[in-house]
Coordinates of C-alpha atoms in Angstrom, one line a residue:
X195 CA 5.6 -97.9 -70.5
X196 CA 2.1 -96.5 -70.7
X197 CA -1.4 -97.5 -70.0
X198 CA -4.4 -96.7 -72.1
X199 CA -7.1 -95.1 -70.0
X200 CA -10.7 -94.7 -71.3
X201 CA -13.9 -94.0 -69.5
X202 CA -13.7 -95.7 -66.2
X203 CA -11.4 -96.1 -63.2
X204 CA -11.4 -98.3 -60.1
X205 CA -10.0 -97.6 -56.7
X206 CA -8.6 -100.6 -54.7
X207 CA -7.3 -100.1 -51.2
X208 CA -6.8 -96.4 -51.8
X209 CA -4.9 -96.7 -55.1
X210 CA -6.2 -95.8 -58.6
X211 CA -6.1 -98.2 -61.5
X212 CA -6.7 -96.6 -65.0
X213 CA -8.1 -98.8 -67.7
X214 CA -9.8 -98.6 -71.0
X215 CA -13.5 -99.6 -71.0
X216 CA -16.3 -99.5 -73.5
X217 CA -19.0 -99.3 -70.8
X218 CA -19.8 -96.5 -68.4
X219 CA -19.8 -98.6 -65.3
X220 CA -17.2 -101.0 -64.0
X221 CA -17.5 -103.4 -61.1
X222 CA -14.4 -104.1 -59.2
X223 CA -13.9 -106.5 -56.3
X224 CA -13.2 -104.8 -53.0
X225 CA -11.2 -106.5 -50.4
X226 CA -13.6 -107.4 -47.6
X227 CA -12.8 -109.4 -44.5
X228 CA -10.6 -112.4 -43.8
X229 CA -11.8 -115.3 -41.5
X230 CA -9.3 -117.9 -40.4
X231 CA -10.7 -121.4 -40.4
X232 CA -8.2 -124.0 -39.1
X233 CA -5.9 -124.5 -42.1
X234 CA -7.4 -122.4 -44.8
X235 CA -8.8 -118.9 -45.3
X236 CA -12.2 -117.7 -46.5
X237 CA -12.3 -114.4 -48.3
X238 CA -15.6 -112.5 -48.5
X239 CA -15.7 -110.2 -51.5
X240 CA -18.2 -107.4 -51.9
X241 CA -18.7 -105.4 -55.1
X242 CA -18.8 -101.7 -55.3
X243 CA -20.0 -99.5 -58.3
X244 CA -17.3 -97.1 -59.5
X245 CA -17.9 -93.5 -60.6
X246 CA -17.4 -92.7 -64.3
X247 CA -14.2 -90.9 -65.1
X248 CA -13.9 -88.6 -68.1
X249 CA -11.8 -89.9 -71.0
X250 CA -9.6 -86.9 -71.0
X251 CA -9.0 -86.8 -67.3
X252 CA -5.3 -87.2 -66.4
X253 CA -4.7 -90.2 -64.2
X254 CA -2.5 -90.0 -61.1
X255 CA 0.9 -91.1 -62.2
X256 CA 2.9 -93.6 -60.2
X257 CA 6.5 -94.7 -60.8
X258 CA 5.3 -98.2 -61.4
X259 CA 2.0 -99.8 -62.4
X260 CA 1.8 -101.5 -59.0
X261 CA -1.0 -100.1 -56.8
X262 CA -0.2 -99.3 -53.2
X263 CA -2.2 -102.1 -51.5
X264 CA -3.5 -101.7 -48.0
X265 CA -1.4 -103.4 -45.3
X266 CA -3.3 -106.6 -44.7
X267 CA -1.8 -109.6 -43.0
X268 CA -3.2 -112.5 -45.0
X269 CA -3.5 -115.8 -43.2
X270 CA -1.4 -118.8 -44.4
X271 CA -3.3 -121.0 -46.8
X272 CA -2.4 -124.6 -46.8
X273 CA -4.4 -125.7 -49.7
X274 CA -2.7 -125.9 -53.1
X275 CA -3.6 -123.4 -55.8
X276 CA -4.0 -125.0 -59.2
X277 CA -1.4 -123.5 -61.6
X278 CA -2.5 -123.2 -65.2
X279 CA -0.3 -125.0 -67.8
X280 CA 0.4 -122.1 -70.2
X281 CA 2.6 -124.4 -72.3
X282 CA -0.4 -126.5 -73.0
X283 CA -2.6 -123.4 -73.6
X284 CA 0.0 -122.2 -76.1
X285 CA -0.5 -125.4 -78.0
X286 CA -4.2 -125.1 -77.9
X287 CA -4.1 -121.5 -79.2
X288 CA -1.4 -122.1 -81.8
X289 CA -3.8 -122.0 -84.7
X290 CA -6.1 -119.4 -83.2
X291 CA -6.4 -115.9 -84.7
X292 CA -4.8 -112.9 -83.1
X293 CA -8.3 -111.7 -82.2
X294 CA -9.1 -114.9 -80.4
X295 CA -5.8 -114.9 -78.5
X296 CA -6.3 -111.3 -77.5
X297 CA -9.8 -112.0 -76.3
X298 CA -8.6 -114.9 -74.2
X299 CA -5.8 -112.8 -72.7
X300 CA -8.1 -110.0 -71.7
X301 CA -10.7 -112.4 -70.4
X302 CA -8.3 -114.2 -68.2
X303 CA -6.4 -111.3 -66.7
X304 CA -8.8 -108.3 -66.8
X305 CA -7.3 -105.3 -65.2
X306 CA -4.0 -107.1 -64.4
X307 CA -2.9 -107.2 -68.1
X308 CA -1.6 -104.4 -70.4
X309 CA -0.5 -104.0 -74.0
X310 CA 3.1 -103.0 -74.6
X311 CA 3.1 -100.4 -77.3
X312 CA 6.3 -99.3 -79.0
X313 CA 4.9 -96.8 -81.5
X314 CA 5.3 -99.1 -84.6
X315 CA 3.1 -101.6 -86.3
X316 CA 2.2 -103.1 -82.9
X317 CA -0.6 -100.6 -83.0
X318 CA -2.4 -103.6 -84.4
X319 CA -2.6 -105.0 -80.9
X320 CA -4.6 -102.0 -79.8
X321 CA -7.0 -102.5 -82.7
X322 CA -7.4 -106.2 -81.8
X323 CA -8.1 -105.2 -78.2
X324 CA -10.7 -102.7 -79.3
X325 CA -12.4 -105.3 -81.5
X326 CA -12.9 -107.7 -78.5
X327 CA -15.1 -105.1 -76.9
X328 CA -13.4 -105.7 -73.6
X329 CA -11.7 -103.1 -71.4
X330 CA -7.9 -102.9 -72.0
X331 CA -4.9 -101.0 -70.9
X332 CA -1.8 -99.8 -72.9
X333 CA 1.6 -98.8 -71.8
X334 CA 4.8 -97.6 -73.5
X335 CA 8.4 -96.7 -72.7
X336 CA 9.6 -93.2 -73.3
X337 CA 13.4 -93.6 -73.5
X338 CA 13.9 -89.9 -74.1
X339 CA 15.5 -90.7 -77.5
X340 CA 12.6 -91.5 -79.7
X341 CA 11.9 -89.9 -83.1
X342 CA 9.7 -86.8 -83.2
X343 CA 7.4 -88.8 -85.5
X344 CA 6.9 -91.5 -82.8
X345 CA 5.9 -88.9 -80.2
X346 CA 3.3 -87.5 -82.6
X347 CA 2.1 -91.0 -83.4
X348 CA 1.5 -91.6 -79.7
X349 CA -0.7 -88.6 -79.6
X350 CA -2.6 -89.7 -82.7
X351 CA -3.2 -93.1 -81.3
X352 CA -4.6 -91.7 -78.0
X353 CA -7.1 -89.5 -79.9
X354 CA -8.0 -92.3 -82.4
X355 CA -8.9 -94.8 -79.7
X356 CA -10.0 -92.4 -76.9
X357 CA -7.4 -93.7 -74.6
X358 CA -4.6 -92.3 -72.4
X359 CA -1.2 -93.9 -72.6
X360 CA 0.8 -93.7 -69.4
X361 CA 4.5 -93.6 -70.1
X362 CA 7.4 -95.1 -68.1
X363 CA 10.6 -93.1 -68.0
X364 CA 14.2 -94.1 -67.2
X365 CA 15.7 -93.0 -63.9
X366 CA 17.2 -89.5 -64.4
X367 CA 20.1 -90.2 -62.1
X368 CA 21.1 -93.4 -64.0
X369 CA 20.8 -91.7 -67.4
X370 CA 22.9 -88.7 -66.1
X371 CA 25.6 -91.1 -64.8
X372 CA 25.7 -93.0 -68.1
X373 CA 25.9 -90.0 -70.3
X374 CA 28.5 -88.2 -68.2
X375 CA 30.8 -91.2 -67.9
X376 CA 30.5 -92.6 -71.5
X377 CA 28.9 -89.9 -73.7
X378 CA 25.7 -89.8 -75.7
X379 CA 26.6 -92.4 -78.2
X380 CA 28.7 -95.0 -76.3
X381 CA 26.5 -97.8 -77.8
X382 CA 28.3 -97.5 -81.1
X383 CA 31.5 -98.4 -79.3
X384 CA 30.6 -101.1 -76.8
X385 CA 27.1 -102.3 -77.8
X386 CA 23.6 -101.2 -77.1
X387 CA 23.0 -103.4 -74.0
X388 CA 24.0 -100.9 -71.3
X389 CA 22.0 -98.0 -72.7
X390 CA 19.0 -100.2 -73.3
X391 CA 19.3 -101.6 -69.8
X392 CA 19.1 -98.0 -68.3
X393 CA 16.5 -96.5 -70.7
X394 CA 14.3 -99.5 -71.4
X395 CA 14.8 -102.6 -69.3
X396 CA 14.7 -101.1 -65.9
X397 CA 11.6 -98.9 -66.6
X398 CA 9.9 -102.0 -68.0
X399 CA 10.8 -104.0 -64.9
X400 CA 9.2 -101.4 -62.7
X401 CA 6.1 -101.3 -64.9
X402 CA 5.6 -105.1 -65.0
X403 CA 5.8 -105.3 -61.2
X404 CA 2.2 -103.9 -61.3
X405 CA 0.8 -106.6 -63.6
X406 CA 0.2 -110.3 -63.8
X407 CA 0.4 -110.4 -67.6
X408 CA 1.5 -108.3 -70.5
X409 CA 0.8 -108.4 -74.3
X410 CA 3.6 -107.9 -76.9
X411 CA 3.8 -107.5 -80.6
X412 CA 6.5 -110.2 -81.1
X413 CA 6.4 -112.2 -84.3
X414 CA 8.4 -115.2 -85.4
X415 CA 9.4 -113.6 -88.6
X416 CA 10.8 -110.5 -87.0
X417 CA 14.3 -111.8 -86.0
X418 CA 15.7 -115.0 -87.4
X419 CA 18.0 -115.7 -84.4
X420 CA 15.8 -114.8 -81.4
X421 CA 12.1 -114.9 -82.2
X422 CA 11.6 -117.9 -84.5
X423 CA 10.2 -120.0 -81.6
X424 CA 8.1 -117.4 -79.8
X425 CA 4.8 -119.0 -78.5
X426 CA 1.5 -117.2 -78.4
X427 CA 1.5 -117.4 -74.6
X428 CA 4.2 -118.3 -72.1
X429 CA 5.3 -117.8 -68.6
X430 CA 7.7 -114.8 -68.8
X431 CA 11.3 -116.3 -68.4
X432 CA 12.9 -113.0 -67.4
X433 CA 10.6 -110.6 -65.6
X434 CA 8.5 -110.8 -62.5
X435 CA 4.9 -109.7 -62.0
X436 CA 2.7 -108.4 -59.2
X437 CA 3.0 -111.4 -57.0
X438 CA 6.8 -111.6 -57.3
X439 CA 9.1 -114.5 -58.0
X440 CA 9.7 -116.8 -60.9
X441 CA 6.5 -117.6 -62.8
X442 CA 4.6 -114.6 -61.5
X443 CA 4.2 -113.0 -65.0
X444 CA 2.5 -114.3 -68.1
X445 CA 3.5 -113.0 -71.6
X446 CA 1.1 -113.0 -74.5
X447 CA 2.2 -112.8 -78.1
X448 CA -1.1 -112.7 -80.1
X449 CA 0.6 -112.1 -83.5
X450 CA 3.5 -114.5 -83.0
X451 CA 2.3 -116.6 -86.0
X452 CA 1.4 -113.7 -88.2
X453 CA 3.6 -112.6 -91.1
X454 CA 4.5 -108.9 -91.2
X455 CA 2.8 -108.4 -94.6
X456 CA -0.5 -109.7 -93.0
X457 CA -0.2 -107.3 -90.2
X458 CA 0.0 -104.5 -92.7
X459 CA -2.9 -105.8 -94.7
X460 CA -4.9 -105.8 -91.4
X461 CA -3.9 -102.2 -90.6
X462 CA -4.9 -100.9 -94.0
X463 CA -8.2 -102.8 -94.0
X464 CA -9.1 -101.3 -90.6
X465 CA -7.8 -97.8 -91.5
X466 CA -5.6 -97.8 -88.4
X467 CA -3.2 -94.8 -88.0
X468 CA 0.5 -95.7 -88.4
X469 CA 3.8 -94.1 -87.6
X470 CA 4.8 -91.8 -90.5
X471 CA 8.4 -93.2 -90.3
X472 CA 7.1 -96.4 -92.0
X473 CA 6.6 -94.4 -95.3
X474 CA 10.2 -93.3 -95.1
X475 CA 11.6 -96.9 -95.2
X476 CA 11.6 -97.6 -91.5
X477 CA 10.1 -101.0 -90.6
X478 CA 11.3 -101.9 -87.1
X479 CA 11.3 -98.7 -85.1
X480 CA 13.1 -98.0 -81.8
X481 CA 15.2 -95.1 -80.5
X482 CA 16.4 -92.5 -83.1
X483 CA 20.2 -93.2 -82.9
X484 CA 19.7 -96.9 -83.2
X485 CA 17.1 -97.1 -86.0
X486 CA 17.5 -96.5 -89.7
X487 CA 15.5 -97.3 -92.9
X488 CA 16.1 -100.7 -94.6
X489 CA 16.6 -101.2 -98.3
X490 CA 14.3 -103.4 -100.4
X491 CA 15.1 -107.1 -99.7
X492 CA 16.7 -106.4 -96.3
X493 CA 15.3 -108.0 -93.2
X494 CA 13.4 -105.5 -91.0
X495 CA 15.8 -106.0 -88.0
X496 CA 18.7 -104.9 -90.1
X497 CA 17.5 -101.4 -89.4
X498 CA 18.1 -101.8 -85.7
X499 CA 21.6 -101.7 -84.2
X500 CA 23.0 -102.3 -87.7
X501 CA 26.6 -102.4 -86.3
X502 CA 25.9 -105.6 -84.4
X503 CA 25.2 -109.2 -85.0
X504 CA 21.9 -109.6 -87.0
X505 CA 21.1 -112.9 -85.1
X506 CA 21.1 -111.4 -81.6
X507 CA 19.3 -108.1 -81.9
X508 CA 17.3 -107.8 -78.7
X509 CA 17.4 -104.8 -76.4
X510 CA 16.7 -106.8 -73.3
X511 CA 12.9 -106.5 -73.2
X512 CA 12.7 -110.0 -74.8
X513 CA 16.0 -111.4 -73.6
X514 CA 14.3 -114.7 -72.8
X515 CA 14.2 -115.3 -76.5
X516 CA 18.0 -115.7 -76.6
X517 CA 19.5 -119.1 -76.5
X518 CA 22.1 -119.7 -73.9
X519 CA 25.0 -119.5 -76.2
X520 CA 23.7 -116.3 -77.8
X521 CA 23.2 -114.7 -74.4
X522 CA 26.8 -115.6 -73.5
X523 CA 28.0 -114.0 -76.7
X524 CA 26.2 -110.8 -76.0
X525 CA 27.8 -110.7 -72.6
X526 CA 31.2 -111.3 -74.1
X527 CA 31.6 -114.7 -72.6
X528 CA 31.7 -116.8 -75.7
X529 CA 32.3 -120.5 -75.1
X530 CA 35.5 -122.2 -76.0
X531 CA 33.6 -124.5 -78.3
X532 CA 33.9 -121.9 -81.1
X533 CA 36.7 -122.6 -83.6
X534 CA 39.6 -120.2 -83.3
X535 CA 40.3 -117.7 -86.1
X536 CA 43.2 -115.7 -87.4
X537 CA 45.2 -118.9 -87.7
X538 CA 48.4 -118.2 -89.6
X539 CA 52.1 -118.6 -89.2
X540 CA 52.5 -114.9 -90.0
X541 CA 50.6 -114.0 -86.8
X542 CA 51.8 -114.2 -83.2
X543 CA 49.3 -115.6 -80.7
X544 CA 49.6 -113.7 -77.4
X545 CA 48.7 -115.1 -74.0
X546 CA 47.6 -112.9 -71.1
X547 CA 51.1 -112.8 -69.9
X548 CA 52.4 -112.0 -73.4
X549 CA 50.1 -109.0 -73.9
X550 CA 50.8 -107.7 -70.4
X551 CA 54.6 -107.8 -71.1
X552 CA 54.1 -106.1 -74.4
X553 CA 52.0 -103.4 -72.8
X554 CA 54.7 -102.8 -70.1
X555 CA 57.5 -102.2 -72.6
X556 CA 58.5 -98.6 -73.2
X557 CA 61.2 -99.3 -75.8
X558 CA 60.2 -102.1 -78.2
X559 CA 62.5 -103.4 -80.8
X560 CA 59.7 -103.2 -83.4
X561 CA 56.1 -101.9 -83.5
X562 CA 53.3 -104.4 -82.9
X563 CA 49.8 -104.4 -84.3
X564 CA 47.4 -106.5 -82.2
X565 CA 43.8 -107.4 -82.7
X566 CA 41.6 -108.0 -79.7
X567 CA 39.0 -110.5 -80.8
X568 CA 36.4 -113.1 -80.0
X569 CA 36.1 -116.1 -82.4
X570 CA 32.3 -116.0 -82.3
X571 CA 32.1 -112.3 -83.3
X572 CA 30.9 -112.0 -86.9
X573 CA 32.9 -108.8 -87.4
X574 CA 36.1 -110.5 -86.3
X575 CA 35.3 -113.4 -88.7
X576 CA 34.7 -111.0 -91.5
X577 CA 38.1 -109.3 -91.1
X578 CA 40.0 -112.6 -90.8
X579 CA 41.2 -112.7 -94.4
X580 CA 42.4 -109.1 -94.5
X581 CA 44.2 -109.3 -91.1
X582 CA 46.0 -112.5 -92.1
X583 CA 46.8 -110.8 -95.4
X584 CA 48.3 -107.9 -93.4
X585 CA 50.5 -110.3 -91.5
X586 CA 51.8 -111.8 -94.7
X587 CA 52.3 -108.4 -96.3
X588 CA 54.5 -107.0 -93.5
X589 CA 56.4 -110.2 -92.8
X590 CA 60.1 -109.4 -92.6
X591 CA 59.5 -105.6 -92.6
X592 CA 60.1 -105.1 -88.9
X593 CA 56.4 -105.0 -87.9
X594 CA 54.9 -107.8 -85.7
X595 CA 51.3 -108.7 -86.3
X596 CA 49.5 -110.5 -83.4
X597 CA 46.2 -111.5 -81.9
X598 CA 44.8 -111.7 -78.4
X599 CA 41.5 -113.4 -77.6
X600 CA 39.8 -110.9 -75.3
X601 CA 36.4 -112.4 -74.5
X602 CA 35.4 -114.6 -71.6
X603 CA 37.6 -114.2 -68.5
X604 CA 39.9 -111.8 -70.4
X605 CA 37.3 -109.2 -71.3
X606 CA 37.4 -107.2 -68.1
X607 CA 41.2 -106.9 -68.3
X608 CA 41.0 -105.9 -72.0
X609 CA 38.4 -103.3 -71.2
X610 CA 40.3 -101.8 -68.4
X611 CA 43.9 -102.0 -69.7
X612 CA 43.6 -102.3 -73.5
X613 CA 40.8 -99.9 -74.5
X614 CA 38.5 -102.7 -75.6
X615 CA 35.1 -101.3 -76.5
X616 CA 33.7 -103.8 -79.0
X617 CA 35.0 -106.6 -81.0
X618 CA 37.3 -106.4 -82.9
X619 CA 39.6 -103.7 -81.4
X620 CA 42.9 -103.1 -83.2
X621 CA 45.8 -101.6 -81.4
X622 CA 49.2 -100.4 -82.5
X623 CA 52.0 -100.6 -80.0
X624 CA 54.6 -98.1 -81.3
X625 CA 58.3 -98.6 -81.1
X626 CA 59.1 -95.9 -78.6
X627 CA 55.8 -95.4 -76.7
X628 CA 54.3 -97.3 -73.9
X629 CA 50.7 -96.4 -74.7
X630 CA 49.0 -98.3 -77.5
X631 CA 47.2 -96.4 -80.3
X632 CA 43.7 -97.6 -81.1
X633 CA 42.6 -98.0 -84.7
X634 CA 39.4 -95.9 -85.0
X635 CA 38.1 -96.7 -88.5
X636 CA 35.7 -99.5 -89.4
X637 CA 37.6 -100.0 -92.7
X638 CA 39.5 -103.2 -92.0
X639 CA 40.8 -104.1 -95.5
X640 CA 44.5 -104.7 -96.0
X641 CA 45.2 -101.3 -97.6
X642 CA 43.5 -99.4 -94.8
X643 CA 45.3 -101.4 -92.1
X644 CA 48.6 -100.9 -93.9
X645 CA 48.0 -97.1 -94.1
X646 CA 47.4 -97.1 -90.3
X647 CA 50.6 -99.0 -89.7
X648 CA 52.8 -96.9 -92.1
X649 CA 51.5 -93.6 -90.6
X650 CA 52.6 -94.6 -87.1
X651 CA 55.5 -97.0 -87.5

């Protein structure tokens, strides 16, 4: 992720903070002396004027946003520190404008807060921050797979606002290991979570370790299944901040209650630069392989990870939005409470022992076609009718049609032994071959499945 840097910088304990500022001078507290008094500590703070840094000066880049603090052994403090009730604050600000919320966020956290900028319509956040007249910081994640238009947009935003965005990058060794072991496009097979974890979530985690709060462009209307209850401010349920531990990071969502159309009206009214991909039909913009234009009438998130469930489209940056059951489904551990599917007398239900025995046979009496499924998976649900139809069509023809539930505790086995990538996975166990053949097409109608069976039976 990246920080916006304008005309001032501050040095604390030997480390440099870059921040945007509208004034030429910035006063920053400098750690003074500690004096131990029985059961509490007294901290004397002195203020020191900072030198002005040119707007276009390149800041020193660190792997995280956390300054290297001087080694100071702080005395134990026995007095309780009052903790702010951000749930109550969210209620108080629920009807506030994005500008008011942004102003409150910057006022409360100063240099310890930064705007998360993805290169899409969340440029509105930067405009709101500018309008407050307060110093602000901006950061962004460069996954290495963004569209060329997005990179050019970053440069345009820096020049328009006179800021410097500092980017966070994924660990090169982790990316190398992922690509070498699974290829460049493994997310089409087994979901986007692993790639996003390497390229986005871990770099974000490092960045947030240097902050006490961050500002996002989340809106309630963006994703029906994951963002409909996003508050304007909350204690971050997933990530940790500068002080470490649960509750150490606050998350601000100034446009949570704003509709997408109103965001665009604001951008046009303020003549704010926008990503040129928007004029090509892109609404929600992420990495190039996982983003496509949407058609008129389609929801904006349908352009992201379109091969996955529309109700659980989060890359991990906002995983705290997921309800417990949705998170379990993303991990492949769907609860047994879901009604089973593929219920038909023409289908054989295989247990773990049954599928293991089938896989071990080298000479079968007849070929078997088996679907590896999860009852909560919408793609499995969508093919239920055609798969049951296949079973009815080949009944008595010498082909067995079966199902094996491969989520939950069975998922690891299915991935290791049965080529499970994503749900559903369809396998054909030939008559005279031990190794099953995986059905590679996404066409799961009866005729396509029959063609697969007939070609290999």
